């Protein structure tokens, strides 16, 4: 087998935190920012049947104090929640709720949103020994650092080794794959 087929060391990628990994006071800066596109705003209003013209009617929105369309606030909540998954809820058993959702400043099409979360509490589940309960405060902010959303989210998170396993499928190096990768067949 070639080196590509039989790597000497497999290095796992980041697969998220389990209950044991949360410490009250920890602050996680989520790695990905996301620029909000006009299509995001249009699709969100269509998908949710939001008929407020401030989100999709540029002429209407030009007459408001903002002078341009505002991004649907439920999109902002979904985006910032999604940005936090890799650090907060990759191994979630269930979301228990979003509390204290606040939108101190608007989001506009073209803004790039970043986020971070702080662990507020972490406790054992009274009824489920395989999980723990974690509460975080997450904030989203734009490219200028202006905070556009804050919320607290409480989740049930699996303990390490007690939740569902992720896929463990290994690649199969058949002749087509070897040829595509430029790997010659070696003697076994």
CSV table of N, CA, C and O in Angstrom, one decimal, residues 53-95:
chain,number,residue,atom,x,y,z
A,53,UNK,N,-42.4,44.4,5.1
A,53,UNK,CA,-41.7,44.8,3.9
A,53,UNK,C,-40.3,45.4,4.2
A,53,UNK,O,-39.5,45.6,3.3
A,54,UNK,N,-40.0,45.7,5.4
A,54,UNK,CA,-38.7,46.3,5.8
A,54,UNK,C,-37.6,45.3,5.5
A,54,UNK,O,-36.4,45.7,5.4
A,55,UNK,N,-37.9,44.0,5.3
A,55,UNK,CA,-36.9,43.0,5.0
A,55,UNK,C,-36.7,42.7,3.5
A,55,UNK,O,-35.6,42.2,3.2
A,56,UNK,N,-37.7,43.1,2.7
A,56,UNK,CA,-37.5,42.6,1.3
A,56,UNK,C,-37.9,43.7,0.3
A,56,UNK,O,-37.8,43.5,-0.9
A,57,UNK,N,-38.4,44.9,0.7
A,57,UNK,CA,-38.9,45.9,-0.2
A,57,UNK,C,-37.9,47.1,0.0
A,57,UNK,O,-38.1,47.9,0.9
A,58,UNK,N,-37.0,47.2,-0.9
A,58,UNK,CA,-36.0,48.3,-0.8
A,58,UNK,C,-36.6,49.7,-0.8
A,58,UNK,O,-36.1,50.6,-0.1
A,59,UNK,N,-37.6,49.9,-1.7
A,59,UNK,CA,-38.3,51.2,-1.7
A,59,UNK,C,-38.9,51.5,-0.4
A,59,UNK,O,-38.7,52.6,0.2
A,60,UNK,N,-39.7,50.6,0.2
A,60,UNK,CA,-40.3,50.8,1.5
A,60,UNK,C,-39.2,51.1,2.5
A,60,UNK,O,-39.3,52.0,3.3
A,61,UNK,N,-38.2,50.2,2.6
A,61,UNK,CA,-37.1,50.3,3.6
A,61,UNK,C,-36.4,51.7,3.5
A,61,UNK,O,-35.9,52.2,4.5
A,62,UNK,N,-36.3,52.2,2.2
A,62,UNK,CA,-35.6,53.5,2.0
A,62,UNK,C,-36.3,54.6,2.8
A,62,UNK,O,-35.7,55.7,3.0
A,63,UNK,N,-37.5,54.5,3.1
A,63,UNK,CA,-38.3,55.5,3.8
A,63,UNK,C,-38.3,55.4,5.3
A,63,UNK,O,-38.8,56.2,6.0
A,64,UNK,N,-37.5,54.4,5.8
A,64,UNK,CA,-37.4,54.2,7.2
A,64,UNK,C,-36.2,54.9,7.7
A,64,UNK,O,-35.3,55.4,7.0
A,65,UNK,N,-36.0,55.0,9.1
A,65,UNK,CA,-34.8,55.6,9.6
A,65,UNK,C,-33.5,54.9,9.2
A,65,UNK,O,-32.4,55.5,9.3
A,66,UNK,N,-33.6,53.6,8.8
A,66,UNK,CA,-32.5,52.9,8.4
A,66,UNK,C,-32.0,53.1,7.0
A,66,UNK,O,-30.9,53.0,6.6
A,67,UNK,N,-33.0,53.5,6.1
A,67,UNK,CA,-32.7,53.8,4.7
A,67,UNK,C,-32.5,52.6,3.8
A,67,UNK,O,-32.2,52.8,2.6
A,68,UNK,N,-32.5,51.4,4.4
A,68,UNK,CA,-32.3,50.2,3.6
A,68,UNK,C,-32.9,49.0,4.4
A,68,UNK,O,-33.2,49.1,5.5
A,69,UNK,N,-33.0,47.9,3.7
A,69,UNK,CA,-33.6,46.7,4.3
A,69,UNK,C,-32.9,46.2,5.6
A,69,UNK,O,-31.6,46.2,5.6
A,70,UNK,N,-33.6,45.8,6.6
A,70,UNK,CA,-33.1,45.2,7.8
A,70,UNK,C,-33.1,43.7,7.5
A,70,UNK,O,-34.0,43.2,6.9
A,71,UNK,N,-32.1,43.0,8.1
A,71,UNK,CA,-32.1,41.5,8.0
A,71,UNK,C,-33.1,41.0,9.0
A,71,UNK,O,-33.1,41.5,10.2
A,72,UNK,N,-33.8,40.0,8.6
A,72,UNK,CA,-34.8,39.4,9.4
A,72,UNK,C,-34.1,38.9,10.7
A,72,UNK,O,-33.1,38.2,10.7
A,73,UNK,N,-34.6,39.3,11.9
A,73,UNK,CA,-34.0,38.9,13.1
A,73,UNK,C,-33.9,37.4,13.4
A,73,UNK,O,-33.0,37.0,14.1
A,74,UNK,N,-34.9,36.7,12.9
A,74,UNK,CA,-34.8,35.2,13.1
A,74,UNK,C,-33.7,34.6,12.3
A,74,UNK,O,-33.1,33.6,12.7
A,75,UNK,N,-33.3,35.2,11.2
A,75,UNK,CA,-32.1,34.8,10.5
A,75,UNK,C,-30.9,35.0,11.4
A,75,UNK,O,-30.0,34.2,11.5
A,76,UNK,N,-30.8,36.2,12.0
A,76,UNK,CA,-29.6,36.5,12.9
A,76,UNK,C,-29.5,35.5,14.0
A,76,UNK,O,-28.4,35.0,14.3
A,77,UNK,N,-30.7,35.2,14.6
A,77,UNK,CA,-30.7,34.2,15.7
A,77,UNK,C,-30.2,32.8,15.2
A,77,UNK,O,-29.3,32.1,15.8
A,78,UNK,N,-30.7,32.4,14.0
A,78,UNK,CA,-30.3,31.1,13.5
A,78,UNK,C,-28.8,31.1,13.1
A,78,UNK,O,-28.1,30.1,13.3
A,79,UNK,N,-28.4,32.1,12.5
A,79,UNK,CA,-27.0,32.2,12.0
A,79,UNK,C,-26.0,32.1,13.2
A,79,UNK,O,-25.1,31.3,13.2
A,80,UNK,N,-26.3,32.9,14.2
A,80,UNK,CA,-25.3,33.0,15.4
A,80,UNK,C,-25.4,31.7,16.2
A,80,UNK,O,-24.4,31.1,16.6
A,81,UNK,N,-26.6,31.1,16.3
A,81,UNK,CA,-26.7,29.7,16.9
A,81,UNK,C,-25.9,28.7,16.1
A,81,UNK,O,-25.1,28.0,16.6
A,82,UNK,N,-26.0,28.8,14.8
A,82,UNK,CA,-25.3,27.8,13.9
A,82,UNK,C,-23.8,28.0,14.0
A,82,UNK,O,-23.0,27.0,14.1
A,83,UNK,N,-23.3,29.3,14.1
A,83,UNK,CA,-21.9,29.5,14.3
A,83,UNK,C,-21.3,28.9,15.6
A,83,UNK,O,-20.2,28.5,15.6
A,84,UNK,N,-22.2,28.8,16.6
A,84,UNK,CA,-21.7,28.3,17.9
A,84,UNK,C,-21.7,26.7,18.0
A,84,UNK,O,-21.1,26.2,18.9
A,85,UNK,N,-22.3,26.0,17.0
A,85,UNK,CA,-22.5,24.6,17.1
A,85,UNK,C,-21.1,23.9,17.3
A,85,UNK,O,-21.0,23.0,18.1
A,86,UNK,N,-20.1,24.2,16.5
A,86,UNK,CA,-18.8,23.5,16.5
A,86,UNK,C,-18.2,23.6,17.9
A,86,UNK,O,-17.5,22.6,18.3
A,87,UNK,N,-18.5,24.6,18.7
A,87,UNK,CA,-17.9,24.7,20.0
A,87,UNK,C,-18.9,24.4,21.2
A,87,UNK,O,-18.4,24.0,22.2
A,88,UNK,N,-20.2,24.5,20.9
A,88,UNK,CA,-21.1,24.4,22.0
A,88,UNK,C,-22.0,23.1,21.9
A,88,UNK,O,-22.1,22.4,22.9
A,89,UNK,N,-22.6,22.9,20.8
A,89,UNK,CA,-23.6,21.9,20.7
A,89,UNK,C,-23.4,20.8,19.6
A,89,UNK,O,-24.3,20.2,19.2
A,90,UNK,N,-22.1,20.5,19.3
A,90,UNK,CA,-21.8,19.5,18.4
A,90,UNK,C,-22.4,18.1,18.9
A,90,UNK,O,-22.8,17.3,18.1
A,91,UNK,N,-22.4,17.9,20.2
A,91,UNK,CA,-22.8,16.7,20.8
A,91,UNK,C,-24.1,16.9,21.6
A,91,UNK,O,-24.2,16.3,22.7
A,92,UNK,N,-25.0,17.7,21.1
A,92,UNK,CA,-26.2,18.0,21.8
A,92,UNK,C,-27.2,16.8,21.8
A,92,UNK,O,-27.2,16.1,20.8
A,93,UNK,N,-27.8,16.7,22.9
A,93,UNK,CA,-28.9,15.7,23.0
A,93,UNK,C,-30.2,16.4,22.7
A,93,UNK,O,-31.1,15.9,22.0
A,94,UNK,N,-30.3,17.6,23.2
A,94,UNK,CA,-31.5,18.5,23.0
A,94,UNK,C,-31.3,19.9,23.4
A,94,UNK,O,-30.5,20.2,24.3
A,95,UNK,N,-31.9,20.8,22.7
A,95,UNK,CA,-31.9,22.2,23.1
A,95,UNK,C,-33.1,22.3,24.1
A,95,UNK,O,-34.2,21.9,23.8
